[in-house]
PDB file of C-alpha atoms in Angstrom:
ATOM      1  CA  MET E   1     -14.863  32.937  57.546  1.00 84.00           C
ATOM      2  CA  THR E   2     -11.285  31.883  56.858  1.00 84.00           C
ATOM      3  CA  MET E   3      -9.031  32.876  54.002  1.00 79.00           C
ATOM      4  CA  ALA E   4      -5.846  31.420  52.543  1.00 83.00           C
ATOM      5  CA  GLY E   5      -4.498  33.293  49.533  1.00 84.00           C
ATOM      6  CA  HIS E   6      -7.149  33.004  46.846  1.00 96.00           C
ATOM      7  CA  ILE E   7      -9.468  30.658  48.768  1.00 98.00           C
ATOM      8  CA  ILE E   8     -12.044  31.607  51.388  1.00 98.00           C
ATOM      9  CA  ARG E   9     -14.303  29.385  53.441  1.00 98.00           C
ATOM     10  CA  VAL E  10     -17.794  30.531  54.314  1.00 98.00           C
ATOM     11  CA  GLY E  11     -19.254  28.012  56.732  1.00 98.00           C
ATOM     12  CA  SER E  12     -18.700  24.691  54.974  1.00 97.00           C
ATOM     13  CA  VAL E  13     -18.482  26.270  51.508  1.00 98.00           C
ATOM     14  CA  GLU E  14     -15.137  26.820  49.793  1.00 98.00           C
ATOM     15  CA  ILE E  15     -14.767  29.646  47.255  1.00 98.00           C
ATOM     16  CA  MET E  16     -11.654  29.668  45.079  1.00 98.00           C
ATOM     17  CA  ALA E  17     -10.836  32.754  42.981  1.00 98.00           C
ATOM     18  CA  LEU E  18      -9.610  31.946  39.464  1.00 98.00           C
ATOM     19  CA  SER E  19      -8.745  34.346  36.652  1.00 98.00           C
ATOM     20  CA  ASP E  20      -8.809  34.423  32.873  1.00 98.00           C
ATOM     21  CA  GLY E  21      -6.422  37.418  32.823  1.00 98.00           C
ATOM     22  CA  THR E  22      -7.061  41.173  32.728  1.00 97.00           C
ATOM     23  CA  LEU E  23      -8.541  43.904  30.520  1.00 96.00           C
ATOM     24  CA  GLU E  24      -7.732  47.634  30.457  1.00 96.00           C
ATOM     25  CA  PHE E  25      -9.831  50.533  29.211  1.00 96.00           C
ATOM     26  CA  ASP E  26      -9.427  54.282  28.866  1.00 96.00           C
ATOM     27  CA  LEU E  27     -11.610  56.076  31.405  1.00 95.00           C
ATOM     28  CA  CYS E  28     -13.498  58.035  28.751  1.00 92.00           C
ATOM     29  CA  ASN E  29     -14.172  54.772  26.943  1.00 94.00           C
ATOM     30  CA  PHE E  30     -15.478  52.719  29.861  1.00 96.00           C
ATOM     31  CA  PHE E  31     -17.025  55.488  32.003  1.00 97.00           C
ATOM     32  CA  PRO E  32     -17.980  58.016  29.311  1.00 96.00           C
ATOM     33  CA  ALA E  33     -20.288  60.051  31.582  1.00 95.00           C
ATOM     34  CA  ILE E  34     -17.709  60.646  34.342  1.00 96.00           C
ATOM     35  CA  PRO E  35     -15.461  63.717  33.876  1.00 95.00           C
ATOM     36  CA  ASN E  36     -11.746  62.963  34.283  1.00 92.00           C
ATOM     37  CA  ASP E  37     -11.464  65.410  37.202  1.00 95.00           C
ATOM     38  CA  ASP E  38     -13.956  63.331  39.189  1.00 96.00           C
ATOM     39  CA  TRP E  39     -11.374  60.536  39.236  1.00 97.00           C
ATOM     40  CA  ARG E  40      -8.810  62.642  41.141  1.00 96.00           C
ATOM     41  CA  PRO E  41      -9.653  61.241  44.598  1.00 95.00           C
ATOM     42  CA  TYR E  42      -9.521  57.703  43.187  1.00 96.00           C
ATOM     43  CA  GLU E  43      -6.242  57.715  41.292  1.00 95.00           C
ATOM     44  CA  SER E  44      -4.953  54.864  43.456  1.00 94.00           C
ATOM     45  CA  HIS E  45      -7.511  52.651  41.674  1.00 95.00           C
ATOM     46  CA  LEU E  46      -6.075  53.464  38.231  1.00 96.00           C
ATOM     47  CA  THR E  47      -3.018  52.214  36.378  1.00 96.00           C
ATOM     48  CA  GLU E  48       0.009  54.481  35.849  1.00 95.00           C
ATOM     49  CA  GLU E  49      -1.366  55.262  32.389  1.00 95.00           C
ATOM     50  CA  HIS E  50      -4.617  56.402  34.037  1.00 94.00           C
ATOM     51  CA  LYS E  51      -6.656  53.459  32.810  1.00 96.00           C
ATOM     52  CA  VAL E  52      -9.045  51.131  34.573  1.00 96.00           C
ATOM     53  CA  ARG E  53      -7.792  47.559  34.824  1.00 97.00           C
ATOM     54  CA  PHE E  54     -10.256  44.740  35.368  1.00 98.00           C
ATOM     55  CA  ASN E  55      -9.541  41.229  36.532  1.00 98.00           C
ATOM     56  CA  LEU E  56     -11.437  38.602  34.537  1.00 98.00           C
ATOM     57  CA  GLY E  57     -12.418  36.628  37.609  1.00 98.00           C
ATOM     58  CA  SER E  58     -14.285  33.347  37.952  1.00 98.00           C
ATOM     59  CA  PHE E  59     -15.153  31.620  41.208  1.00 98.00           C
ATOM     60  CA  LEU E  60     -15.013  27.876  41.794  1.00 98.00           C
ATOM     61  CA  ILE E  61     -17.373  26.990  44.631  1.00 98.00           C
ATOM     62  CA  ARG E  62     -17.548  23.677  46.452  1.00 98.00           C
ATOM     63  CA  SER E  63     -20.922  23.283  48.171  1.00 96.00           C
ATOM     64  CA  ASP E  64     -23.081  20.308  49.126  1.00 92.00           C
ATOM     65  CA  GLY E  65     -20.771  17.917  47.292  1.00 95.00           C
ATOM     66  CA  ARG E  66     -21.108  19.944  44.076  1.00 97.00           C
ATOM     67  CA  THR E  67     -18.420  21.879  42.224  1.00 98.00           C
ATOM     68  CA  ILE E  68     -19.863  25.061  40.742  1.00 98.00           C
ATOM     69  CA  LEU E  69     -18.046  27.438  38.404  1.00 99.00           C
ATOM     70  CA  VAL E  70     -19.424  30.981  38.376  1.00 99.00           C
ATOM     71  CA  ASP E  71     -18.591  32.736  35.060  1.00 98.00           C
ATOM     72  CA  THR E  72     -16.131  31.508  32.447  1.00 98.00           C
ATOM     73  CA  GLY E  73     -14.021  34.510  31.426  1.00 98.00           C
ATOM     74  CA  LEU E  74     -13.323  35.889  27.975  1.00 97.00           C
ATOM     75  CA  GLY E  75     -12.207  32.606  26.443  1.00 97.00           C
ATOM     76  CA  PRO E  76      -9.263  31.249  24.454  1.00 95.00           C
ATOM     77  CA  LYS E  77      -6.669  33.651  23.057  1.00 90.00           C
ATOM     78  CA  PRO E  78      -7.477  34.458  19.427  1.00 85.00           C
ATOM     79  CA  ALA E  79      -4.992  32.818  17.047  1.00 82.00           C
ATOM     80  CA  ASP E  80      -4.377  36.159  15.311  1.00 85.00           C
ATOM     81  CA  ALA E  81      -3.603  37.964  18.600  1.00 82.00           C
ATOM     82  CA  PRO E  82      -1.519  35.606  20.721  1.00 79.00           C
ATOM     83  CA  ASP E  83      -0.234  38.420  22.955  1.00 87.00           C
ATOM     84  CA  VAL E  84      -3.593  39.340  24.527  1.00 90.00           C
ATOM     85  CA  PRO E  85      -3.585  39.402  28.353  1.00 95.00           C
ATOM     86  CA  TRP E  86      -6.433  36.925  28.696  1.00 96.00           C
ATOM     87  CA  GLY E  87      -7.163  33.274  27.921  1.00 96.00           C
ATOM     88  CA  GLN E  88      -5.659  32.011  31.193  1.00 97.00           C
ATOM     89  CA  LEU E  89      -8.603  30.285  32.880  1.00 98.00           C
ATOM     90  CA  LEU E  90      -7.746  26.679  32.056  1.00 98.00           C
ATOM     91  CA  HIS E  91      -4.083  27.277  33.005  1.00 97.00           C
ATOM     92  CA  ASP E  92      -5.371  28.572  36.341  1.00 97.00           C
ATOM     93  CA  PHE E  93      -7.507  25.431  36.715  1.00 98.00           C
ATOM     94  CA  GLN E  94      -4.401  23.319  36.153  1.00 98.00           C
ATOM     95  CA  ALA E  95      -2.258  25.370  38.540  1.00 97.00           C
ATOM     96  CA  ASN E  96      -4.870  24.726  41.248  1.00 97.00           C
ATOM     97  CA  GLY E  97      -5.236  21.018  40.555  1.00 97.00           C
ATOM     98  CA  VAL E  98      -8.786  21.368  39.236  1.00 97.00           C
ATOM     99  CA  ARG E  99      -9.924  19.570  36.083  1.00 98.00           C
ATOM    100  CA  PRO E 100     -12.686  20.885  33.803  1.00 98.00           C
ATOM    101  CA  GLU E 101     -14.495  17.552  34.281  1.00 98.00           C
ATOM    102  CA  ASP E 102     -14.718  18.205  38.044  1.00 98.00           C
ATOM    103  CA  VAL E 103     -17.284  20.972  37.437  1.00 98.00           C
ATOM    104  CA  ASP E 104     -20.950  19.903  37.900  1.00 96.00           C
ATOM    105  CA  MET E 105     -22.598  23.261  37.292  1.00 98.00           C
ATOM    106  CA  VAL E 106     -21.577  26.349  35.360  1.00 98.00           C
ATOM    107  CA  VAL E 107     -23.521  29.402  36.524  1.00 98.00           C
ATOM    108  CA  MET E 108     -23.364  32.645  34.561  1.00 98.00           C
ATOM    109  CA  THR E 109     -24.098  35.890  36.396  1.00 98.00           C
ATOM    110  CA  HIS E 110     -25.000  37.293  32.960  1.00 98.00           C
ATOM    111  CA  LEU E 111     -24.216  36.652  29.310  1.00 98.00           C
ATOM    112  CA  HIS E 112     -21.737  39.410  28.419  1.00 98.00           C
ATOM    113  CA  ARG E 113     -18.718  38.222  26.464  1.00 98.00           C
ATOM    114  CA  ASP E 114     -16.204  38.218  29.335  1.00 98.00           C
ATOM    115  CA  HIS E 115     -18.375  35.881  31.438  1.00 98.00           C
ATOM    116  CA  VAL E 116     -19.159  33.136  28.900  1.00 98.00           C
ATOM    117  CA  GLY E 117     -15.926  32.782  26.920  1.00 98.00           C
ATOM    118  CA  TRP E 118     -14.842  29.306  28.022  1.00 98.00           C
ATOM    119  CA  ASN E 119     -18.310  27.689  27.943  1.00 98.00           C
ATOM    120  CA  LEU E 120     -17.547  25.801  24.736  1.00 98.00           C
ATOM    121  CA  LEU E 121     -14.631  24.709  22.583  1.00 96.00           C
ATOM    122  CA  ALA E 122     -14.888  24.579  18.801  1.00 92.00           C
ATOM    123  CA  HIS E 123     -14.033  21.205  17.279  1.00 90.00           C
ATOM    124  CA  GLY E 124     -14.200  21.574  13.520  1.00 88.00           C
ATOM    125  CA  GLU E 125     -17.826  22.420  12.723  1.00 88.00           C
ATOM    126  CA  LYS E 126     -19.058  21.300  16.137  1.00 95.00           C
ATOM    127  CA  TYR E 127     -18.960  22.723  19.639  1.00 97.00           C
ATOM    128  CA  VAL E 128     -18.190  20.665  22.716  1.00 97.00           C
ATOM    129  CA  PRO E 129     -18.675  21.806  26.330  1.00 98.00           C
ATOM    130  CA  THR E 130     -15.397  22.795  28.007  1.00 98.00           C
ATOM    131  CA  PHE E 131     -16.867  21.396  31.235  1.00 98.00           C
ATOM    132  CA  PRO E 132     -18.185  18.046  29.990  1.00 98.00           C
ATOM    133  CA  ASN E 133     -20.018  16.989  33.170  1.00 98.00           C
ATOM    134  CA  ALA E 134     -21.771  20.305  33.807  1.00 98.00           C
ATOM    135  CA  ARG E 135     -25.106  21.790  32.976  1.00 98.00           C
ATOM    136  CA  TYR E 136     -25.067  25.524  32.285  1.00 98.00           C
ATOM    137  CA  TRP E 137     -27.323  27.818  34.315  1.00 98.00           C
ATOM    138  CA  MET E 138     -28.312  31.316  33.184  1.00 98.00           C
ATOM    139  CA  SER E 139     -31.096  33.829  33.545  1.00 98.00           C
ATOM    140  CA  ALA E 140     -34.065  33.290  31.242  1.00 98.00           C
ATOM    141  CA  LYS E 141     -34.191  37.061  30.649  1.00 98.00           C
ATOM    142  CA  ASP E 142     -30.596  37.246  29.425  1.00 98.00           C
ATOM    143  CA  TRP E 143     -31.108  34.131  27.290  1.00 98.00           C
ATOM    144  CA  GLU E 144     -34.033  35.869  25.616  1.00 98.00           C
ATOM    145  CA  VAL E 145     -32.263  39.229  25.192  1.00 98.00           C
ATOM    146  CA  CYS E 146     -29.082  37.712  23.752  1.00 98.00           C
ATOM    147  CA  HIS E 147     -31.231  36.415  20.859  1.00 98.00           C
ATOM    148  CA  GLN E 148     -32.707  39.826  19.982  1.00 98.00           C
ATOM    149  CA  PRO E 149     -31.215  40.909  16.625  1.00 98.00           C
ATOM    150  CA  GLU E 150     -31.228  44.603  17.559  1.00 98.00           C
ATOM    151  CA  VAL E 151     -29.294  43.946  20.800  1.00 98.00           C
ATOM    152  CA  GLN E 152     -27.126  40.879  20.245  1.00 98.00           C
ATOM    153  CA  PRO E 153     -24.295  42.152  17.966  1.00 98.00           C
ATOM    154  CA  ALA E 154     -23.381  45.106  20.197  1.00 97.00           C
ATOM    155  CA  ARG E 155     -24.144  43.666  23.644  1.00 98.00           C
ATOM    156  CA  PHE E 156     -23.640  39.895  23.321  1.00 98.00           C
ATOM    157  CA  PRO E 157     -21.141  39.561  20.443  1.00 97.00           C
ATOM    158  CA  ASN E 158     -19.946  36.039  21.280  1.00 97.00           C
ATOM    159  CA  ALA E 159     -23.369  34.585  22.157  1.00 98.00           C
ATOM    160  CA  PRO E 160     -23.615  32.761  18.789  1.00 97.00           C
ATOM    161  CA  THR E 161     -20.401  30.840  19.546  1.00 97.00           C
ATOM    162  CA  CYS E 162     -20.323  30.715  23.373  1.00 98.00           C
ATOM    163  CA  VAL E 163     -23.970  30.608  24.464  1.00 98.00           C
ATOM    164  CA  TRP E 164     -26.454  29.587  21.758  1.00 98.00           C
ATOM    165  CA  PRO E 165     -24.861  26.200  20.912  1.00 98.00           C
ATOM    166  CA  LEU E 166     -25.425  25.086  24.532  1.00 98.00           C
ATOM    167  CA  ALA E 167     -29.119  24.717  23.664  1.00 98.00           C
ATOM    168  CA  GLU E 168     -28.440  22.355  20.746  1.00 97.00           C
ATOM    169  CA  LEU E 169     -26.299  20.296  23.138  1.00 98.00           C
ATOM    170  CA  GLY E 170     -29.211  20.179  25.606  1.00 98.00           C
ATOM    171  CA  LEU E 171     -27.144  21.742  28.403  1.00 98.00           C
ATOM    172  CA  VAL E 172     -29.094  24.935  29.187  1.00 98.00           C
ATOM    173  CA  GLU E 173     -30.869  25.469  32.511  1.00 98.00           C
ATOM    174  CA  LEU E 174     -32.851  28.717  32.675  1.00 98.00           C
ATOM    175  CA  MET E 175     -33.421  30.565  35.943  1.00 98.00           C
ATOM    176  CA  GLN E 176     -36.545  32.670  36.437  1.00 96.00           C
ATOM    177  CA  GLY E 177     -36.169  35.152  39.288  1.00 94.00           C
ATOM    178  CA  GLU E 178     -34.585  33.942  42.517  1.00 97.00           C
ATOM    179  CA  HIS E 179     -33.322  30.393  42.132  1.00 97.00           C
ATOM    180  CA  SER E 180     -31.926  27.889  44.605  1.00 97.00           C
ATOM    181  CA  LEU E 181     -28.843  26.169  43.082  1.00 97.00           C
ATOM    182  CA  THR E 182     -27.858  24.062  46.132  1.00 96.00           C
ATOM    183  CA  ARG E 183     -28.988  24.210  49.761  1.00 97.00           C
ATOM    184  CA  GLU E 184     -26.264  26.835  50.313  1.00 98.00           C
ATOM    185  CA  LEU E 185     -26.318  28.782  47.023  1.00 98.00           C
ATOM    186  CA  THR E 186     -29.075  31.044  45.725  1.00 98.00           C
ATOM    187  CA  ALA E 187     -28.989  33.031  42.496  1.00 98.00           C
ATOM    188  CA  MET E 188     -30.717  36.357  43.068  1.00 98.00           C
ATOM    189  CA  PRO E 189     -31.702  38.946  40.450  1.00 98.00           C
ATOM    190  CA  THR E 190     -29.559  42.121  40.510  1.00 98.00           C
ATOM    191  CA  PRO E 191     -30.718  43.611  37.188  1.00 98.00           C
ATOM    192  CA  GLY E 192     -29.554  46.678  35.280  1.00 98.00           C
ATOM    193  CA  HIS E 193     -26.131  45.764  33.957  1.00 98.00           C
ATOM    194  CA  THR E 194     -28.104  43.271  31.867  1.00 98.00           C
ATOM    195  CA  PRO E 195     -31.865  42.646  32.151  1.00 98.00           C
ATOM    196  CA  GLY E 196     -31.314  39.262  33.788  1.00 98.00           C
ATOM    197  CA  HIS E 197     -28.102  39.907  35.726  1.00 98.00           C
ATOM    198  CA  MET E 198     -27.764  37.658  38.809  1.00 98.00           C
ATOM    199  CA  SER E 199     -25.569  37.648  41.917  1.00 98.00           C
ATOM    200  CA  ILE E 200     -24.963  34.436  43.865  1.00 98.00           C
ATOM    201  CA  LEU E 201     -25.660  34.409  47.613  1.00 98.00           C
ATOM    202  CA  ILE E 202     -23.842  31.803  49.693  1.00 98.00           C
ATOM    203  CA  THR E 203     -25.277  30.966  53.127  1.00 98.00           C
ATOM    204  CA  SER E 204     -23.649  28.309  55.286  1.00 98.00           C
ATOM    205  CA  GLN E 205     -23.466  27.770  59.045  1.00 98.00           C
ATOM    206  CA  GLY E 206     -24.567  31.328  59.771  1.00 97.00           C
ATOM    207  CA  GLU E 207     -21.973  32.906  57.449  1.00 98.00           C
ATOM    208  CA  ARG E 208     -22.669  34.630  54.147  1.00 98.00           C
ATOM    209  CA  ALA E 209     -20.937  35.753  50.997  1.00 98.00           C
ATOM    210  CA  LEU E 210     -22.093  37.180  47.670  1.00 98.00           C
ATOM    211  CA  VAL E 211     -20.583  36.654  44.222  1.00 98.00           C
ATOM    212  CA  LEU E 212     -21.226  40.116  42.830  1.00 98.00           C
ATOM    213  CA  GLY E 213     -21.039  39.595  39.074  1.00 98.00           C
ATOM    214  CA  ASP E 214     -21.028  42.985  37.334  1.00 98.00           C
ATOM    215  CA  ALA E 215     -23.238  44.821  39.821  1.00 98.00           C
ATOM    216  CA  ALA E 216     -19.967  46.777  40.282  1.00 98.00           C
ATOM    217  CA  HIS E 217     -16.829  46.839  38.107  1.00 98.00           C
ATOM    218  CA  SER E 218     -14.550  48.886  40.354  1.00 97.00           C
ATOM    219  CA  PRO E 219     -14.177  49.512  44.104  1.00 97.00           C
ATOM    220  CA  VAL E 220     -14.754  53.202  43.274  1.00 97.00           C
ATOM    221  CA  GLN E 221     -18.421  52.332  42.668  1.00 97.00           C
ATOM    222  CA  VAL E 222     -18.743  51.350  46.334  1.00 97.00           C
ATOM    223  CA  LEU E 223     -18.216  55.074  47.090  1.00 95.00           C
ATOM    224  CA  GLU E 224     -19.878  56.285  43.893  1.00 96.00           C
ATOM    225  CA  PRO E 225     -22.787  53.890  43.266  1.00 96.00           C
ATOM    226  CA  ASP E 226     -24.272  56.244  40.667  1.00 97.00           C
ATOM    227  CA  TRP E 227     -21.270  55.949  38.325  1.00 98.00           C
ATOM    228  CA  VAL E 228     -22.387  53.750  35.458  1.00 97.00           C
ATOM    229  CA  SER E 229     -20.261  52.318  32.674  1.00 97.00           C
ATOM    230  CA  ARG E 230     -20.979  51.960  28.996  1.00 97.00           C
ATOM    231  CA  ALA E 231     -21.459  48.225  29.654  1.00 97.00           C
ATOM    232  CA  ASP E 232     -24.529  48.855  31.842  1.00 98.00           C
ATOM    233  CA  MET E 233     -27.550  48.265  29.619  1.00 98.00           C
ATOM    234  CA  ASP E 234     -30.060  50.092  31.847  1.00 98.00           C
ATOM    235  CA  PRO E 235     -28.204  52.864  33.721  1.00 98.00           C
ATOM    236  CA  ALA E 236     -31.112  53.919  35.967  1.00 98.00           C
ATOM    237  CA  LEU E 237     -31.865  50.346  37.066  1.00 98.00           C
ATOM    238  CA  THR E 238     -28.137  49.634  37.526  1.00 98.00           C
ATOM    239  CA  ARG E 239     -27.845  52.559  39.962  1.00 98.00           C
ATOM    240  CA  GLN E 240     -30.936  51.473  41.880  1.00 98.00           C
ATOM    241  CA  THR E 241     -29.720  47.855  42.130  1.00 98.00           C
ATOM    242  CA  ARG E 242     -26.199  48.871  43.155  1.00 98.00           C
ATOM    243  CA  ARG E 243     -27.386  51.276  45.872  1.00 97.00           C
ATOM    244  CA  ALA E 244     -29.731  48.655  47.370  1.00 98.00           C
ATOM    245  CA  LEU E 245     -27.021  45.991  47.183  1.00 97.00           C
ATOM    246  CA  MET E 246     -24.347  48.173  48.822  1.00 97.00           C
ATOM    247  CA  ASP E 247     -26.815  49.008  51.627  1.00 97.00           C
ATOM    248  CA  ARG E 248     -27.466  45.336  52.255  1.00 97.00           C
ATOM    249  CA  LEU E 249     -23.824  44.224  51.974  1.00 98.00           C
ATOM    250  CA  GLU E 250     -22.764  46.873  54.481  1.00 97.00           C
ATOM    251  CA  ARG E 251     -25.686  46.376  56.870  1.00 97.00           C
ATOM    252  CA  GLU E 252     -25.430  42.580  56.965  1.00 97.00           C
ATOM    253  CA  GLN E 253     -21.602  42.472  56.747  1.00 97.00           C
ATOM    254  CA  ILE E 254     -21.717  40.017  53.847  1.00 98.00           C
ATOM    255  CA  ILE E 255     -18.342  38.988  52.365  1.00 98.00           C
ATOM    256  CA  VAL E 256     -18.100  39.940  48.687  1.00 98.00           C
ATOM    257  CA  ALA E 257     -16.456  38.079  45.806  1.00 98.00           C
ATOM    258  CA  ALA E 258     -16.024  40.658  43.019  1.00 98.00           C
ATOM    259  CA  GLY E 259     -14.824  39.233  39.724  1.00 98.00           C
ATOM    260  CA  HIS E 260     -13.589  42.499  38.191  1.00 98.00           C
ATOM    261  CA  PHE E 261     -11.886  43.951  41.281  1.00 98.00           C
ATOM    262  CA  GLN E 262      -8.189  43.314  41.774  1.00 97.00           C
ATOM    263  CA  ALA E 263      -7.607  39.555  42.217  1.00 97.00           C
ATOM    264  CA  PRO E 264      -8.603  37.611  44.238  1.00 98.00           C
ATOM    265  CA  GLY E 265     -11.539  40.041  44.617  1.00 98.00           C
ATOM    266  CA  PHE E 266     -12.598  39.140  48.181  1.00 98.00           C
ATOM    267  CA  GLY E 267     -13.585  41.964  50.515  1.00 98.00           C
ATOM    268  CA  LYS E 268     -16.340  43.733  52.354  1.00 97.00           C
ATOM    269  CA  ILE E 269     -18.113  47.054  52.456  1.00 98.00           C
ATOM    270  CA  VAL E 270     -17.084  49.098  55.493  1.00 97.00           C
ATOM    271  CA  ARG E 271     -18.000  52.578  56.732  1.00 95.00           C
ATOM    272  CA  LEU E 272     -15.414  55.118  57.868  1.00 93.00           C
ATOM    273  CA  GLN E 273     -16.267  58.719  58.804  1.00 93.00           C
ATOM    274  CA  GLY E 274     -19.675  58.451  57.202  1.00 92.00           C
ATOM    275  CA  ARG E 275     -18.430  57.071  53.873  1.00 94.00           C
ATOM    276  CA  ARG E 276     -18.432  53.585  52.451  1.00 95.00           C
ATOM    277  CA  TYR E 277     -15.262  51.891  51.315  1.00 95.00           C
ATOM    278  CA  TRP E 278     -14.150  48.631  49.792  1.00 97.00           C
ATOM    279  CA  GLN E 279     -11.870  46.760  52.152  1.00 97.00           C
ATOM    280  CA  GLY E 280      -9.999  43.854  50.587  1.00 96.00           C
ATOM    281  CA  LEU E 281      -9.653  40.797  52.816  1.00 94.00           C
TER     282      LEU E 281
END
């Protein structure tokens, strides 16, 4: 494994960290079940105003001659709120010399709003794919759930503009269970945060990395895997998935690419004095 700034190489695979910007939340808003006092040991992970700040990370992966974009951020800045701290993804593409047309595959870890935002661009009444040469891969379970009227408005608010039109354009590829994307990339179910949440395992030349998705939002959850957020749709399953994942990531020393951790989000799970920690690369 080699790393240069926001790019790591895992075997022959290159993973570039890109960002759409950041989001901040009050603790009681994002982690409503966790008393404020429980955050005392973890204040270094909070902003000066005692908020949680999340990077809106995407990962551009070059594997087997393909260019794969994992997650597409929150999307363009709204015209009525030009000062929002997101909407940066295509600027980041440009800054790194990548063009949207270079992307062959867009893979979504799940269909929450901050992972699908740049899938499409509105042109008048029509939608066009932001990544014109890509097909868009997502879990069949999340595709189904984001159409359920009792769930969609609260949990998948931008699905009607950022996800559903992909079907009319004939660009949707649904993944059932574990799915091989290239010889080196496998999407594996890590459910709980959403019913069909996926993480992406990269295996190349004996080295491995995992694009985490939202199986954890903060490095604190490496130490406290039972802390769930209001964004986790099934809290019990989220805890179970996260505990099993942290066990495996630590045991097998798999490099992690975490989209919501501080950019670039590369690190690993290490054990010190009987406790697990996140160690940034």
